[in-house]
XYZ file of C-alpha atoms in Angstrom:
175
model
C 74.997 115.176 377.029
C 78.503 115.716 378.347
C 81.679 117.760 378.328
C 83.924 114.785 377.547
C 83.675 111.285 376.137
C 85.242 108.389 374.287
C 84.690 106.818 370.856
C 86.072 103.305 370.337
C 87.499 102.156 367.013
C 89.215 99.159 365.444
C 92.947 98.630 364.864
C 94.286 96.456 362.054
C 97.399 94.358 361.574
C 98.236 93.646 357.939
C 94.686 94.571 356.924
C 92.884 92.354 359.456
C 91.157 93.540 362.639
C 93.483 92.863 365.558
C 92.389 92.714 369.205
C 95.987 93.120 370.438
C 95.486 96.862 369.982
C 92.841 99.169 371.406
C 92.255 102.298 369.315
C 90.004 105.163 370.448
C 89.355 108.908 370.466
C 88.950 110.906 373.659
C 87.267 114.295 373.300
C 86.859 117.097 375.795
C 85.117 120.463 375.700
C 87.617 123.107 376.860
C 85.195 126.039 376.932
C 81.974 127.316 375.407
C 80.822 130.650 374.058
C 77.192 131.543 374.754
C 77.495 134.611 372.535
C 78.868 132.707 369.527
C 76.962 129.452 370.147
C 80.218 127.460 369.843
C 82.294 125.019 371.850
C 86.058 124.681 371.794
C 86.987 120.991 371.879
C 90.115 118.841 371.747
C 90.159 115.403 370.105
C 92.902 112.948 371.111
C 93.570 109.841 368.989
C 95.026 107.121 371.184
C 96.177 103.536 370.863
C 97.429 100.895 373.280
C 98.963 97.483 372.742
C 97.156 95.201 375.200
C 98.983 91.987 374.335
C 102.658 92.746 374.808
C 104.380 94.461 377.715
C 107.687 94.993 375.960
C 108.985 95.285 372.436
C 105.598 96.140 370.927
C 106.303 99.557 369.531
C 106.198 101.275 366.219
C 108.956 103.830 365.787
C 109.203 103.523 362.003
C 107.627 106.883 361.187
C 104.623 109.056 361.925
C 101.275 107.634 360.790
C 99.120 109.239 358.119
C 95.977 110.497 359.888
C 92.570 111.530 358.570
C 90.236 113.368 360.954
C 86.783 114.878 360.422
C 85.021 116.768 363.213
C 81.407 117.850 362.733
C 81.695 117.024 359.022
C 84.783 119.152 358.353
C 88.272 117.807 357.614
C 90.817 118.796 360.263
C 94.606 118.792 360.339
C 95.772 117.247 363.606
C 99.199 117.464 365.199
C 100.773 114.018 364.703
C 103.388 112.177 366.759
C 105.104 108.814 366.421
C 103.183 105.817 367.798
C 104.970 104.203 370.742
C 103.151 101.438 372.647
C 106.060 99.989 374.634
C 105.290 98.709 378.149
C 101.539 98.775 377.389
C 101.698 102.563 377.332
C 98.835 104.599 375.918
C 100.183 106.408 372.869
C 98.484 109.721 372.074
C 99.602 110.079 368.473
C 97.297 112.793 367.111
C 95.476 115.793 368.584
C 93.268 118.575 367.240
C 91.774 121.587 369.037
C 89.242 123.995 367.578
C 85.746 125.472 367.645
C 82.568 123.691 366.563
C 79.234 125.418 366.011
C 76.082 124.357 367.836
C 72.597 124.140 366.326
C 70.246 127.129 366.558
C 68.632 125.629 369.681
C 72.052 125.261 371.342
C 72.281 121.474 371.027
C 75.134 119.626 369.316
C 75.740 116.022 368.388
C 79.178 116.265 366.793
C 80.314 113.419 364.497
C 83.974 112.426 364.834
C 85.459 110.209 362.114
C 89.124 109.228 362.157
C 91.493 106.786 360.526
C 95.214 106.254 360.322
C 97.642 104.257 358.236
C 100.959 103.188 359.702
C 103.333 102.302 356.896
C 106.438 100.281 357.612
C 105.177 98.707 360.840
C 105.368 94.952 361.302
C 102.714 94.904 364.003
C 100.254 97.713 363.313
C 98.982 98.777 359.905
C 95.920 100.999 360.387
C 92.844 101.893 362.403
C 89.447 103.533 362.024
C 86.664 104.903 364.210
C 83.391 106.745 363.900
C 81.007 108.082 366.527
C 79.305 111.111 368.025
C 80.332 113.553 370.719
C 77.121 114.732 372.400
C 77.975 118.057 373.992
C 76.028 119.859 376.687
C 73.650 122.358 375.114
C 74.437 126.061 375.098
C 71.567 128.168 376.475
C 69.793 130.161 373.803
C 66.961 132.698 373.740
C 65.446 133.899 377.001
C 61.670 133.772 377.470
C 59.767 136.980 378.234
C 56.231 137.129 379.691
C 53.888 139.599 381.369
C 53.162 139.162 385.036
C 49.854 141.068 384.731
C 46.600 139.819 383.221
C 46.120 143.157 381.492
C 47.996 146.367 380.867
C 46.392 149.519 382.326
C 47.771 153.043 381.908
C 49.094 154.374 385.220
C 49.359 150.912 386.789
C 52.596 149.018 387.423
C 53.523 146.459 384.806
C 55.509 143.337 385.720
C 57.683 141.811 383.018
C 59.230 138.409 383.737
C 62.411 137.273 382.001
C 63.471 133.636 382.152
C 67.162 134.283 381.477
C 68.781 131.132 380.032
C 72.301 132.276 380.909
C 73.696 134.671 383.494
C 75.845 136.073 380.663
C 72.775 137.331 378.792
C 71.707 140.976 379.045
C 68.345 142.268 377.844
C 66.875 145.523 376.625
C 63.096 145.800 376.855
C 61.088 148.430 375.004
C 57.376 148.902 374.826
C 55.264 151.489 373.081
C 51.704 152.758 373.430
C 49.176 153.055 370.677
């Protein structure tokens, strides 16, 4: 489990896998909400030309990008791809909330692809993988510290609070 990670993909030149380019997604958890059982994450789609130091750039137009996070289609902010001087080009980003499972865990699938029309050196790319986020604490555990409950005697109630943000109200009745 983590608060950030990387998913590696494949870049294509004229429809064929091309090792001159490295295509990947970086993801980071910005914050979490214990109350809502959600995480706010940002996904960055990045590419780098590893073969050419100069002249390897793609300023034709913005790519067409498809992005799914946790099974839902997202609309990322898209920029022009520019890999001159072996620079890392962050060409698409998305930030939003994802819901965790009832137990607080989350393995979040990220699927992305792009098509770069009009480029002589880069035509497309695709990736698929999972972001495994740190779990969000869920229900606290409550137990009695006494073997039995006796009227007039002190009763100890233990609460294993899973998060310092949690508050609890305890009620007990007789009869």
